[in-house]
N, CA and C atoms as an extended XYZ file, in Angstrom:
543
Properties=species:S:1:pos:R:3:atomname:S:1:resname:S:1:resid:I:1 pbc="F F F"
N       -65.918        0.873       -6.744 N   MET     1
C       -64.565        1.276       -6.405 CA  MET     1
C       -63.581        0.423       -7.189 C   MET     1
N       -62.670        1.053       -7.872 N   ALA     2
C       -61.691        0.347       -8.693 CA  ALA     2
C       -60.626       -0.297       -7.806 C   ALA     2
N       -60.172       -1.458       -8.240 N   ILE     3
C       -59.097       -2.143       -7.533 CA  ILE     3
C       -57.775       -1.570       -8.022 C   ILE     3
N       -56.907       -1.237       -7.079 N   ALA     4
C       -55.609       -0.651       -7.426 CA  ALA     4
C       -54.744       -1.672       -8.150 C   ALA     4
N       -53.877       -1.179       -9.003 N   ASP     5
C       -52.958       -2.052       -9.721 CA  ASP     5
C       -51.997       -2.710       -8.723 C   ASP     5
N       -51.328       -3.800       -9.127 N   PRO     6
C       -50.459       -4.539       -8.199 CA  PRO     6
C       -49.323       -3.709       -7.604 C   PRO     6
N       -48.714       -2.836       -8.382 N   ILE     7
C       -47.611       -2.045       -7.834 CA  ILE     7
C       -48.126       -1.122       -6.730 C   ILE     7
N       -49.251       -0.481       -6.960 N   THR     8
C       -49.838        0.377       -5.930 CA  THR     8
C       -50.176       -0.437       -4.693 C   THR     8
N       -50.716       -1.624       -4.893 N   ARG     9
C       -51.067       -2.469       -3.746 CA  ARG     9
C       -49.814       -2.878       -2.967 C   ARG     9
N       -48.727       -3.180       -3.676 N   ARG    10
C       -47.479       -3.537       -2.986 CA  ARG    10
C       -46.904       -2.326       -2.261 C   ARG    10
N       -46.983       -1.142       -2.865 N   LEU    11
C       -46.484        0.061       -2.206 CA  LEU    11
C       -47.292        0.366       -0.943 C   LEU    11
N       -48.553        0.057       -0.963 N   ARG    12
C       -49.365        0.224        0.252 CA  ARG    12
C       -48.881       -0.721        1.349 C   ARG    12
N       -48.525       -1.948        0.976 N   ARG    13
C       -47.990       -2.897        1.952 CA  ARG    13
C       -46.638       -2.428        2.478 C   ARG    13
N       -45.828       -1.818        1.599 N   LEU    14
C       -44.537       -1.269        2.027 CA  LEU    14
C       -44.754       -0.142        3.027 C   LEU    14
N       -45.731        0.702        2.775 N   PHE    15
C       -46.058        1.788        3.701 CA  PHE    15
C       -46.353        1.222        5.091 C   PHE    15
N       -47.175        0.199        5.143 N   VAL    16
C       -47.539       -0.415        6.432 CA  VAL    16
C       -46.296       -0.970        7.125 C   VAL    16
N       -45.406       -1.603        6.351 N   ALA    17
C       -44.174       -2.147        6.934 CA  ALA    17
C       -43.273       -1.034        7.470 C   ALA    17
N       -43.214        0.081        6.773 N   LEU    18
C       -42.367        1.194        7.205 CA  LEU    18
C       -42.958        1.957        8.383 C   LEU    18
N       -44.265        2.071        8.431 N   ASP    19
C       -44.938        2.868        9.468 CA  ASP    19
C       -44.962        2.097       10.794 C   ASP    19
N       -43.770        1.883       11.342 N   ALA    20
C       -43.627        1.056       12.546 CA  ALA    20
C       -44.348        1.641       13.750 C   ALA    20
N       -44.415        2.961       13.834 N   ASP    21
C       -45.095        3.575       14.976 CA  ASP    21
C       -46.599        3.714       14.750 C   ASP    21
N       -47.043        3.289       13.575 N   GLU    22
C       -48.470        3.262       13.219 CA  GLU    22
C       -49.158        4.609       13.414 C   GLU    22
N       -48.438        5.683       13.070 N   ASP    23
C       -49.045        7.008       13.185 CA  ASP    23
C       -49.755        7.442       11.907 C   ASP    23
N       -49.738        6.572       10.894 N   GLY    24
C       -50.407        6.883        9.637 CA  GLY    24
C       -49.571        7.701        8.672 C   GLY    24
N       -48.281        7.856        8.995 N   PHE    25
C       -47.369        8.601        8.141 CA  PHE    25
C       -46.029        7.867        8.075 C   PHE    25
N       -45.319        8.092        6.982 N   VAL    26
C       -43.958        7.588        6.853 CA  VAL    26
C       -43.040        8.778        6.671 C   VAL    26
N       -42.006        8.810        7.498 N   GLY    27
C       -40.985        9.838        7.421 CA  GLY    27
C       -39.614        9.202        7.519 C   GLY    27
N       -38.584       10.027        7.559 N   TRP    28
C       -37.225        9.507        7.640 CA  TRP    28
C       -37.034        8.647        8.887 C   TRP    28
N       -37.663        9.022        9.991 N   GLY    29
C       -37.541        8.235       11.223 CA  GLY    29
C       -37.980        6.796       11.042 C   GLY    29
N       -38.982        6.573       10.202 N   ASP    30
C       -39.432        5.207        9.936 CA  ASP    30
C       -38.359        4.416        9.184 C   ASP    30
N       -37.676        5.082        8.268 N   HIS    31
C       -36.587        4.427        7.546 CA  HIS    31
C       -35.419        4.132        8.499 C   HIS    31
N       -35.150        5.071        9.400 N   GLU    32
C       -34.087        4.847       10.391 CA  GLU    32
C       -34.393        3.640       11.266 C   GLU    32
N       -35.655        3.434       11.594 N   ARG    33
C       -36.031        2.283       12.410 CA  ARG    33
C       -35.734        0.971       11.678 C   ARG    33
N       -35.892        0.976       10.356 N   ILE    34
C       -35.557       -0.217        9.573 CA  ILE    34
C       -34.056       -0.494        9.701 C   ILE    34
N       -33.247        0.532        9.535 N   VAL    35
C       -31.794        0.375        9.652 CA  VAL    35
C       -31.432       -0.101       11.064 C   VAL    35
N       -32.055        0.492       12.076 N   ASP    36
C       -31.800        0.081       13.460 CA  ASP    36
C       -32.193       -1.375       13.690 C   ASP    36
N       -33.233       -1.814       13.028 N   ARG    37
C       -33.662       -3.210       13.162 CA  ARG    37
C       -32.573       -4.157       12.653 C   ARG    37
N       -31.958       -3.803       11.527 N   TYR    38
C       -30.846       -4.594       11.013 CA  TYR    38
C       -29.676       -4.589       11.991 C   TYR    38
N       -29.330       -3.401       12.495 N   ALA    39
C       -28.199       -3.297       13.418 CA  ALA    39
C       -28.425       -4.159       14.650 C   ALA    39
N       -29.616       -4.083       15.214 N   THR    40
C       -29.929       -4.870       16.403 CA  THR    40
C       -29.991       -6.358       16.074 C   THR    40
N       -30.693       -6.707       15.021 N   GLY    41
C       -30.871       -8.114       14.664 CA  GLY    41
C       -29.584       -8.821       14.296 C   GLY    41
N       -28.644       -8.081       13.741 N   TYR    42
C       -27.364       -8.678       13.345 CA  TYR    42
C       -26.228       -8.279       14.284 C   TYR    42
N       -26.586       -7.626       15.394 N   GLU    43
C       -25.637       -7.227       16.418 CA  GLU    43
C       -24.454       -6.461       15.824 C   GLU    43
N       -24.802       -5.459       15.013 N   LEU    44
C       -23.804       -4.601       14.381 CA  LEU    44
C       -23.918       -3.191       14.950 C   LEU    44
N       -22.776       -2.572       15.182 N   ALA    45
C       -22.769       -1.198       15.691 CA  ALA    45
C       -23.292       -0.249       14.624 C   ALA    45
N       -23.835        0.852       15.058 N   LYS    46
C       -24.381        1.850       14.136 CA  LYS    46
C       -23.318        2.349       13.155 C   LYS    46
N       -22.054        2.347       13.576 N   ASP    47
C       -20.986        2.808       12.690 CA  ASP    47
C       -20.316        1.672       11.910 C   ASP    47
N       -20.852        0.464       12.019 N   ASP    48
C       -20.332       -0.651       11.220 CA  ASP    48
C       -20.517       -0.308        9.743 C   ASP    48
N       -19.532       -0.587        8.905 N   PRO    49
C       -19.657       -0.245        7.482 CA  PRO    49
C       -20.913       -0.815        6.813 C   PRO    49
N       -21.345       -1.997        7.226 N   LYS    50
C       -22.550       -2.587        6.631 CA  LYS    50
C       -23.787       -1.758        6.974 C   LYS    50
N       -23.874       -1.321        8.213 N   ILE    51
C       -25.025       -0.514        8.648 CA  ILE    51
C       -24.933        0.880        8.046 C   ILE    51
N       -23.728        1.436        7.996 N   SER    52
C       -23.553        2.761        7.376 CA  SER    52
C       -23.969        2.728        5.914 C   SER    52
N       -23.607        1.668        5.214 N   SER    53
C       -23.989        1.512        3.803 CA  SER    53
C       -25.502        1.397        3.659 C   SER    53
N       -26.121        0.633        4.540 N   LEU    54
C       -27.579        0.475        4.499 CA  LEU    54
C       -28.267        1.813        4.772 C   LEU    54
N       -27.762        2.545        5.746 N   GLU    55
C       -28.354        3.849        6.064 CA  GLU    55
C       -28.207        4.820        4.887 C   GLU    55
N       -27.032        4.833        4.249 N   ARG    56
C       -26.826        5.699        3.075 CA  ARG    56
C       -27.775        5.318        1.942 C   ARG    56
N       -27.979        4.025        1.740 N   ALA    57
C       -28.875        3.569        0.667 CA  ALA    57
C       -30.304        4.020        0.941 C   ALA    57
N       -30.756        3.859        2.177 N   TYR    58
C       -32.106        4.329        2.510 CA  TYR    58
C       -32.193        5.849        2.439 C   TYR    58
N       -31.123        6.544        2.838 N   TRP    59
C       -31.122        8.006        2.765 CA  TRP    59
C       -31.231        8.470        1.318 C   TRP    59
N       -30.506        7.816        0.426 N   SER    60
C       -30.576        8.171       -1.002 CA  SER    60
C       -31.985        7.966       -1.541 C   SER    60
N       -32.595        6.854       -1.153 N   GLN    61
C       -33.970        6.618       -1.593 CA  GLN    61
C       -34.889        7.690       -1.013 C   GLN    61
N       -34.685        8.017        0.237 N   TRP    62
C       -35.488        9.050        0.895 CA  TRP    62
C       -35.372       10.383        0.153 C   TRP    62
N       -34.140       10.749       -0.228 N   LEU    63
C       -33.939       11.992       -0.973 CA  LEU    63
C       -34.653       11.940       -2.323 C   LEU    63
N       -34.655       10.776       -2.958 N   GLY    64
C       -35.391       10.615       -4.210 CA  GLY    64
C       -36.879       10.827       -4.013 C   GLY    64
N       -37.395       10.353       -2.892 N   LEU    65
C       -38.814       10.571       -2.593 CA  LEU    65
C       -39.088       12.032       -2.246 C   LEU    65
N       -38.156       12.655       -1.523 N   LEU    66
C       -38.348       14.065       -1.153 CA  LEU    66
C       -38.457       14.971       -2.373 C   LEU    66
N       -37.816       14.577       -3.461 N   GLN    67
C       -37.914       15.375       -4.680 CA  GLN    67
C       -39.344       15.423       -5.201 C   GLN    67
N       -40.167       14.497       -4.764 N   GLN    68
C       -41.561       14.443       -5.194 CA  GLN    68
C       -42.485       15.192       -4.229 C   GLN    68
N       -41.939       15.666       -3.125 N   ALA    69
C       -42.750       16.279       -2.067 CA  ALA    69
C       -42.945       17.771       -2.302 C   ALA    69
N       -43.957       18.275       -1.651 N   SER    70
C       -44.163       19.732       -1.611 CA  SER    70
C       -43.084       20.326       -0.713 C   SER    70
N       -42.684       21.567       -0.950 N   PRO    71
C       -41.677       22.191       -0.083 CA  PRO    71
C       -42.089       22.096        1.386 C   PRO    71
N       -41.141       21.659        2.199 N   GLY    72
C       -41.392       21.545        3.633 CA  GLY    72
C       -42.017       20.231        4.064 C   GLY    72
N       -42.458       19.426        3.116 N   GLN    73
C       -43.083       18.155        3.467 CA  GLN    73
C       -42.005       17.151        3.842 C   GLN    73
N       -42.135       16.559        5.023 N   GLU    74
C       -41.124       15.622        5.503 CA  GLU    74
C       -41.699       14.269        5.859 C   GLU    74
N       -42.969       14.066        5.592 N   ARG    75
C       -43.592       12.766        5.832 CA  ARG    75
C       -44.790       12.637        4.914 C   ARG    75
N       -45.222       11.399        4.706 N   TRP    76
C       -46.321       11.139        3.783 CA  TRP    76
C       -47.392       10.288        4.423 C   TRP    76
N       -48.608       10.576        4.037 N   SER    77
C       -49.719        9.677        4.335 CA  SER    77
C       -49.609        8.509        3.358 C   SER    77
N       -50.462        7.540        3.492 N   LEU    78
C       -50.441        6.371        2.609 CA  LEU    78
C       -50.534        6.772        1.143 C   LEU    78
N       -51.539        7.549        0.795 N   ASP    79
C       -51.726        7.928       -0.605 CA  ASP    79
C       -50.571        8.797       -1.115 C   ASP    79
N       -50.057        9.682       -0.270 N   GLU    80
C       -48.919       10.522       -0.670 CA  GLU    80
C       -47.664        9.677       -0.883 C   GLU    80
N       -47.470        8.682       -0.025 N   PHE    81
C       -46.314        7.789       -0.139 CA  PHE    81
C       -46.366        7.008       -1.450 C   PHE    81
N       -47.527        6.471       -1.758 N   VAL    82
C       -47.682        5.725       -3.013 CA  VAL    82
C       -47.418        6.655       -4.200 C   VAL    82
N       -48.000        7.839       -4.171 N   ALA    83
C       -47.814        8.791       -5.274 CA  ALA    83
C       -46.349        9.196       -5.413 C   ALA    83
N       -45.659        9.426       -4.289 N   ALA    84
C       -44.252        9.819       -4.350 CA  ALA    84
C       -43.400        8.695       -4.932 C   ALA    84
N       -43.662        7.466       -4.523 N   ASN    85
C       -42.927        6.326       -5.073 CA  ASN    85
C       -43.198        6.166       -6.559 C   ASN    85
N       -44.457        6.317       -6.945 N   ARG    86
C       -44.801        6.184       -8.366 CA  ARG    86
C       -44.146        7.306       -9.171 C   ARG    86
N       -44.161        8.536       -8.626 N   ALA    87
C       -43.571        9.665       -9.332 CA  ALA    87
C       -42.047        9.541       -9.405 C   ALA    87
N       -41.430        9.015       -8.349 N   ALA    88
C       -39.979        8.830       -8.351 CA  ALA    88
C       -39.581        7.840       -9.434 C   ALA    88
N       -40.491        6.920       -9.724 N   GLY    89
C       -40.292        6.014      -10.835 CA  GLY    89
C       -39.387        4.846      -10.557 C   GLY    89
N       -38.262        5.097       -9.970 N   PHE    90
C       -37.278        4.055       -9.724 CA  PHE    90
C       -37.051        3.193      -10.963 C   PHE    90
N       -37.361        3.765      -12.124 N   GLY    91
C       -37.119        3.063      -13.382 CA  GLY    91
C       -35.721        3.365      -13.870 C   GLY    91
N       -35.596        3.674      -15.127 N   ALA    92
C       -34.285        3.889      -15.746 CA  ALA    92
C       -33.472        4.940      -15.011 C   ALA    92
N       -34.119        5.997      -14.543 N   ASN    93
C       -33.381        7.075      -13.892 CA  ASN    93
C       -33.134        6.837      -12.413 C   ASN    93
N       -33.898        5.961      -11.794 N   GLY    94
C       -33.773        5.800      -10.355 CA  GLY    94
C       -33.547        4.387       -9.876 C   GLY    94
N       -33.364        3.444      -10.775 N   SER    95
C       -33.206        2.062      -10.326 CA  SER    95
C       -31.941        1.877       -9.511 C   SER    95
N       -30.951        2.758       -9.690 N   HIS    96
C       -29.729        2.646       -8.892 CA  HIS    96
C       -30.026        2.791       -7.399 C   HIS    96
N       -31.077        3.541       -7.050 N   LEU    97
C       -31.449        3.673       -5.644 CA  LEU    97
C       -31.916        2.337       -5.087 C   LEU    97
N       -32.688        1.604       -5.863 N   LEU    98
C       -33.122        0.272       -5.444 CA  LEU    98
C       -31.933       -0.676       -5.407 C   LEU    98
N       -31.038       -0.541       -6.376 N   ASP    99
C       -29.849       -1.395       -6.417 CA  ASP    99
C       -28.972       -1.165       -5.185 C   ASP    99
N       -28.863        0.087       -4.760 N   ASP   100
C       -28.060        0.400       -3.572 CA  ASP   100
C       -28.651       -0.254       -2.330 C   ASP   100
N       -29.963       -0.221       -2.201 N   ILE   101
C       -30.606       -0.872       -1.063 CA  ILE   101
C       -30.394       -2.376       -1.147 C   ILE   101
N       -30.562       -2.942       -2.334 N   ALA   102
C       -30.362       -4.386       -2.510 CA  ALA   102
C       -28.946       -4.793       -2.120 C   ALA   102
N       -27.972       -4.035       -2.560 N   ARG   103
C       -26.569       -4.343       -2.256 CA  ARG   103
C       -26.319       -4.259       -0.747 C   ARG   103
N       -26.841       -3.227       -0.117 N   ALA   104
C       -26.624       -3.038        1.317 CA  ALA   104
C       -27.328       -4.115        2.137 C   ALA   104
N       -28.556       -4.452        1.767 N   VAL   105
C       -29.270       -5.531        2.463 CA  VAL   105
C       -28.501       -6.835        2.294 C   VAL   105
N       -28.091       -7.115        1.070 N   PHE   106
C       -27.347       -8.352        0.803 CA  PHE   106
C       -26.105       -8.438        1.689 C   PHE   106
N       -25.354       -7.349        1.783 N   ASP   107
C       -24.122       -7.359        2.571 CA  ASP   107
C       -24.376       -7.655        4.042 C   ASP   107
N       -25.494       -7.195        4.579 N   VAL   108
C       -25.822       -7.487        5.973 CA  VAL   108
C       -26.241       -8.948        6.120 C   VAL   108
N       -27.087       -9.424        5.243 N   VAL   109
C       -27.635      -10.786        5.357 CA  VAL   109
C       -26.561      -11.843        5.082 C   VAL   109
N       -25.621      -11.557        4.202 N   ASP   110
C       -24.525      -12.471        3.885 CA  ASP   110
C       -23.502      -12.420        5.022 C   ASP   110
N       -23.860      -13.004        6.145 N   VAL   111
C       -23.076      -12.896        7.377 CA  VAL   111
C       -21.654      -13.412        7.197 C   VAL   111
N       -21.491      -14.514        6.493 N   ASP   112
C       -20.146      -15.087        6.372 CA  ASP   112
C       -19.322      -14.459        5.247 C   ASP   112
N       -19.917      -13.546        4.484 N   GLY   113
C       -19.186      -12.812        3.466 CA  GLY   113
C       -18.757      -13.625        2.259 C   GLY   113
N       -19.446      -14.730        1.993 N   ASP   114
C       -19.055      -15.577        0.857 CA  ASP   114
C       -19.740      -15.188       -0.450 C   ASP   114
N       -20.410      -14.048       -0.446 N   LYS   115
C       -21.074      -13.494       -1.642 CA  LYS   115
C       -22.296      -14.301       -2.074 C   LYS   115
N       -22.923      -14.977       -1.116 N   LYS   116
C       -24.174      -15.678       -1.383 CA  LYS   116
C       -24.910      -15.866       -0.060 C   LYS   116
N       -26.234      -15.835       -0.154 N   ILE   117
C       -27.065      -16.032        1.030 CA  ILE   117
C       -27.483      -17.494        1.059 C   ILE   117
N       -27.087      -18.174        2.121 N   SER   118
C       -27.442      -19.581        2.291 CA  SER   118
C       -28.853      -19.692        2.874 C   SER   118
N       -29.345      -20.879        2.903 N   ARG   119
C       -30.667      -21.112        3.509 CA  ARG   119
C       -30.662      -20.713        4.990 C   ARG   119
N       -29.578      -21.014        5.695 N   ASP   120
C       -29.496      -20.644        7.110 CA  ASP   120
C       -29.450      -19.123        7.296 C   ASP   120
N       -28.680      -18.442        6.460 N   GLU   121
C       -28.631      -16.981        6.548 CA  GLU   121
C       -29.994      -16.385        6.228 C   GLU   121
N       -30.690      -16.978        5.273 N   PHE   122
C       -32.018      -16.497        4.915 CA  PHE   122
C       -33.005      -16.727        6.056 C   PHE   122
N       -32.924      -17.889        6.693 N   ALA   123
C       -33.809      -18.174        7.829 CA  ALA   123
C       -33.567      -17.175        8.957 C   ALA   123
N       -32.308      -16.828        9.197 N   ARG   124
C       -31.999      -15.819       10.218 CA  ARG   124
C       -32.609      -14.476        9.832 C   ARG   124
N       -32.493      -14.126        8.552 N   TYR   125
C       -33.064      -12.877        8.070 CA  TYR   125
C       -34.574      -12.841        8.301 C   TYR   125
N       -35.245      -13.933        8.000 N   LEU   126
C       -36.693      -13.989        8.220 CA  LEU   126
C       -37.027      -13.738        9.680 C   LEU   126
N       -36.211      -14.272       10.583 N   GLY   127
C       -36.419      -14.057       12.012 CA  GLY   127
C       -36.367      -12.592       12.385 C   GLY   127
N       -35.524      -11.825       11.674 N   LEU   128
C       -35.437      -10.382       11.896 CA  LEU   128
C       -36.797       -9.717       11.719 C   LEU   128
N       -37.590      -10.239       10.804 N   TRP   129
C       -38.900       -9.664       10.491 CA  TRP   129
C       -40.042      -10.409       11.174 C   TRP   129
N       -39.697      -11.322       12.092 N   GLY   130
C       -40.731      -12.046       12.817 CA  GLY   130
C       -41.418      -13.123       11.988 C   GLY   130
N       -40.738      -13.566       10.943 N   ILE   131
C       -41.272      -14.628       10.099 CA  ILE   131
C       -40.638      -15.934       10.552 C   ILE   131
N       -41.440      -16.927       10.721 N   SER   132
C       -40.963      -18.219       11.194 CA  SER   132
C       -39.929      -18.812       10.238 C   SER   132
N       -38.843      -19.363       10.784 N   PRO   133
C       -37.853      -20.025        9.930 CA  PRO   133
C       -38.450      -21.185        9.123 C   PRO   133
N       -39.553      -21.707        9.602 N   GLU   134
C       -40.227      -22.784        8.860 CA  GLU   134
C       -40.782      -22.287        7.528 C   GLU   134
N       -40.936      -20.964        7.392 N   ASP   135
C       -41.418      -20.398        6.131 CA  ASP   135
C       -40.306      -20.217        5.097 C   ASP   135
N       -39.057      -20.343        5.539 N   ALA   136
C       -37.928      -20.163        4.622 CA  ALA   136
C       -37.994      -21.098        3.415 C   ALA   136
N       -38.316      -22.379        3.611 N   PRO   137
C       -38.379      -23.261        2.434 CA  PRO   137
C       -39.445      -22.848        1.416 C   PRO   137
N       -40.425      -22.087        1.838 N   LEU   138
C       -41.453      -21.618        0.910 CA  LEU   138
C       -40.975      -20.416        0.108 C   LEU   138
N       -40.286      -19.476        0.762 N   ALA   139
C       -39.861      -18.244        0.103 CA  ALA   139
C       -38.536      -18.397       -0.633 C   ALA   139
N       -37.627      -19.175       -0.080 N   PHE   140
C       -36.285      -19.285       -0.647 CA  PHE   140
C       -36.288      -19.659       -2.131 C   PHE   140
N       -37.027      -20.676       -2.546 N   PRO   141
C       -36.998      -21.045       -3.976 CA  PRO   141
C       -37.516      -19.944       -4.904 C   PRO   141
N       -38.390      -19.104       -4.418 N   ARG   142
C       -38.913      -18.015       -5.260 CA  ARG   142
C       -37.873      -16.921       -5.455 C   ARG   142
N       -36.872      -16.869       -4.582 N   LEU   143
C       -35.815      -15.868       -4.677 CA  LEU   143
C       -34.544      -16.413       -5.324 C   LEU   143
N       -34.362      -17.717       -5.224 N   ASP   144
C       -33.204      -18.382       -5.830 CA  ASP   144
C       -33.522      -18.651       -7.302 C   ASP   144
N       -33.410      -17.619       -8.101 N   LEU   145
C       -33.861      -17.673       -9.494 CA  LEU   145
C       -33.076      -18.648      -10.354 C   LEU   145
N       -31.793      -18.832      -10.061 N   ASP   146
C       -30.991      -19.748      -10.882 CA  ASP   146
C       -30.924      -21.159      -10.293 C   ASP   146
N       -31.617      -21.375       -9.199 N   ARG   147
C       -31.735      -22.691       -8.563 CA  ARG   147
C       -30.395      -23.307       -8.174 C   ARG   147
N       -29.464      -22.454       -7.701 N   ASP   148
C       -28.161      -22.974       -7.284 CA  ASP   148
C       -28.063      -23.197       -5.773 C   ASP   148
N       -29.184      -23.091       -5.077 N   ALA   149
C       -29.290      -23.312       -3.627 CA  ALA   149
C       -28.738      -22.147       -2.806 C   ALA   149
N       -28.537      -20.995       -3.446 N   PHE   150
C       -28.113      -19.778       -2.766 CA  PHE   150
C       -28.838      -18.597       -3.400 C   PHE   150
N       -28.907      -17.500       -2.651 N   ILE   151
C       -29.452      -16.259       -3.201 CA  ILE   151
C       -28.280      -15.317       -3.407 C   ILE   151
N       -28.093      -14.885       -4.635 N   SER   152
C       -26.994      -13.984       -4.971 CA  SER   152
C       -27.426      -12.531       -4.797 C   SER   152
N       -26.446      -11.646       -4.838 N   GLN   153
C       -26.748      -10.226       -4.767 CA  GLN   153
C       -27.595       -9.811       -5.965 C   GLN   153
N       -27.322      -10.377       -7.126 N   GLN   154
C       -28.108      -10.062       -8.321 CA  GLN   154
C       -29.563      -10.513       -8.158 C   GLN   154
N       -29.767      -11.639       -7.483 N   GLU   155
C       -31.137      -12.112       -7.264 CA  GLU   155
C       -31.877      -11.216       -6.278 C   GLU   155
N       -31.179      -10.701       -5.282 N   VAL   156
C       -31.799       -9.743       -4.355 CA  VAL   156
C       -32.178       -8.485       -5.128 C   VAL   156
N       -31.269       -8.000       -5.968 N   THR   157
C       -31.541       -6.805       -6.764 CA  THR   157
C       -32.741       -7.020       -7.677 C   THR   157
N       -32.779       -8.127       -8.383 N   LYS   158
C       -33.907       -8.413       -9.289 CA  LYS   158
C       -35.211       -8.483       -8.515 C   LYS   158
N       -35.187       -9.082       -7.344 N   SER   159
C       -36.430       -9.226       -6.578 CA  SER   159
C       -36.921       -7.889       -6.043 C   SER   159
N       -36.004       -7.021       -5.613 N   ILE   160
C       -36.421       -5.694       -5.133 CA  ILE   160
C       -36.926       -4.845       -6.294 C   ILE   160
N       -36.250       -4.921       -7.431 N   ARG   161
C       -36.748       -4.200       -8.608 CA  ARG   161
C       -38.131       -4.704       -9.005 C   ARG   161
N       -38.317       -6.009       -8.993 N   ALA   162
C       -39.610       -6.580       -9.373 CA  ALA   162
C       -40.717       -6.112       -8.438 C   ALA   162
N       -40.373       -5.897       -7.177 N   PHE   163
C       -41.359       -5.398       -6.220 CA  PHE   163
C       -41.858       -4.022       -6.627 C   PHE   163
N       -40.947       -3.170       -7.095 N   HIS   164
C       -41.267       -1.783       -7.414 CA  HIS   164
C       -41.711       -1.561       -8.856 C   HIS   164
N       -41.278       -2.407       -9.760 N   LEU   165
C       -41.425       -2.101      -11.179 CA  LEU   165
C       -42.029       -3.242      -11.983 C   LEU   165
N       -42.733       -2.875      -13.014 N   TYR   166
C       -43.074       -3.767      -14.117 CA  TYR   166
C       -43.462       -5.182      -13.721 C   TYR   166
N       -44.267       -5.350      -12.729 N   ASN   167
C       -44.582       -6.699      -12.278 CA  ASN   167
C       -46.024       -6.728      -11.802 C   ASN   167
N       -46.786       -7.620      -12.355 N   ASP   168
C       -48.193       -7.731      -11.963 CA  ASP   168
C       -48.430       -8.782      -10.884 C   ASP   168
N       -47.379       -9.455      -10.446 N   ASP   169
C       -47.508      -10.472       -9.403 CA  ASP   169
C       -47.654       -9.774       -8.055 C   ASP   169
N       -48.828       -9.858       -7.487 N   LEU   170
C       -49.097       -9.173       -6.226 CA  LEU   170
C       -48.211       -9.701       -5.103 C   LEU   170
N       -47.832      -10.947       -5.179 N   SER   171
C       -47.042      -11.537       -4.101 CA  SER   171
C       -45.574      -11.702       -4.488 C   SER   171
N       -45.065      -10.803       -5.311 N   THR   172
C       -43.659      -10.888       -5.695 CA  THR   172
C       -42.799      -10.951       -4.431 C   THR   172
N       -41.841      -11.873       -4.401 N   PRO   173
C       -41.109      -12.104       -3.152 CA  PRO   173
C       -40.107      -11.008       -2.793 C   PRO   173
N       -39.823      -10.078       -3.671 N   GLY   174
C       -38.848       -9.041       -3.381 CA  GLY   174
C       -39.190       -8.188       -2.186 C   GLY   174
N       -40.452       -8.074       -1.870 N   GLY   175
C       -40.860       -7.280       -0.713 CA  GLY   175
C       -40.268       -7.798        0.588 C   GLY   175
N       -39.947       -9.071        0.619 N   ILE   176
C       -39.393       -9.652        1.843 CA  ILE   176
C       -38.092       -8.965        2.224 C   ILE   176
N       -37.357       -8.441        1.229 N   PHE   177
C       -36.113       -7.737        1.521 CA  PHE   177
C       -36.355       -6.290        1.912 C   PHE   177
N       -37.609       -5.872        1.925 N   LEU   178
C       -37.991       -4.521        2.335 CA  LEU   178
C       -38.861       -4.543        3.592 C   LEU   178
N       -38.996       -5.714        4.176 N   GLY   179
C       -39.809       -5.849        5.377 CA  GLY   179
C       -41.272       -6.112        5.116 C   GLY   179
N       -41.622       -6.365        3.865 N   VAL   180
C       -43.020       -6.637        3.496 CA  VAL   180
C       -43.211       -8.141        3.406 C   VAL   180
N       -44.153       -8.635        4.153 N   HIS   181
C       -44.447      -10.075        4.090 CA  HIS   181
C       -45.906      -10.317        4.309 C   HIS   181
């Protein structure tokens, strides 16, 4: 049995993170649960502009995936999800969808609005995903690419793109911004 390439392996991990109800499929409801998790974890109303932006970003990505589906298909099994993500490409023609998610996630995590994610804001974010704040010192430096002691919106974007594209590092840290850990 051949070992899947790193991107396929990461997409499989993303599927598991999205399939919160563990029914073996990912649909729009699973993406909505991610948005709801942010709203609850950051105590933001569903109509808060930050949550609305995050929901729109996930909806746009969802529509990009739907373009890869058979007519009437509204959810994917693991293999279908991986194939749809690979077919969507999220490369030159679709990277803006990943950028939109990165921007929306950044805006929620940057609680104080200073245009940078501090170590404390990052530790709070990890708590949203059930990751111990003690793990923040391990992950933070891998995301702080310019070593300025903060994570910028550009660094979030680069890490999410690296998760989806052109990267053979199985443990690329960008997945952490997608709920993969």
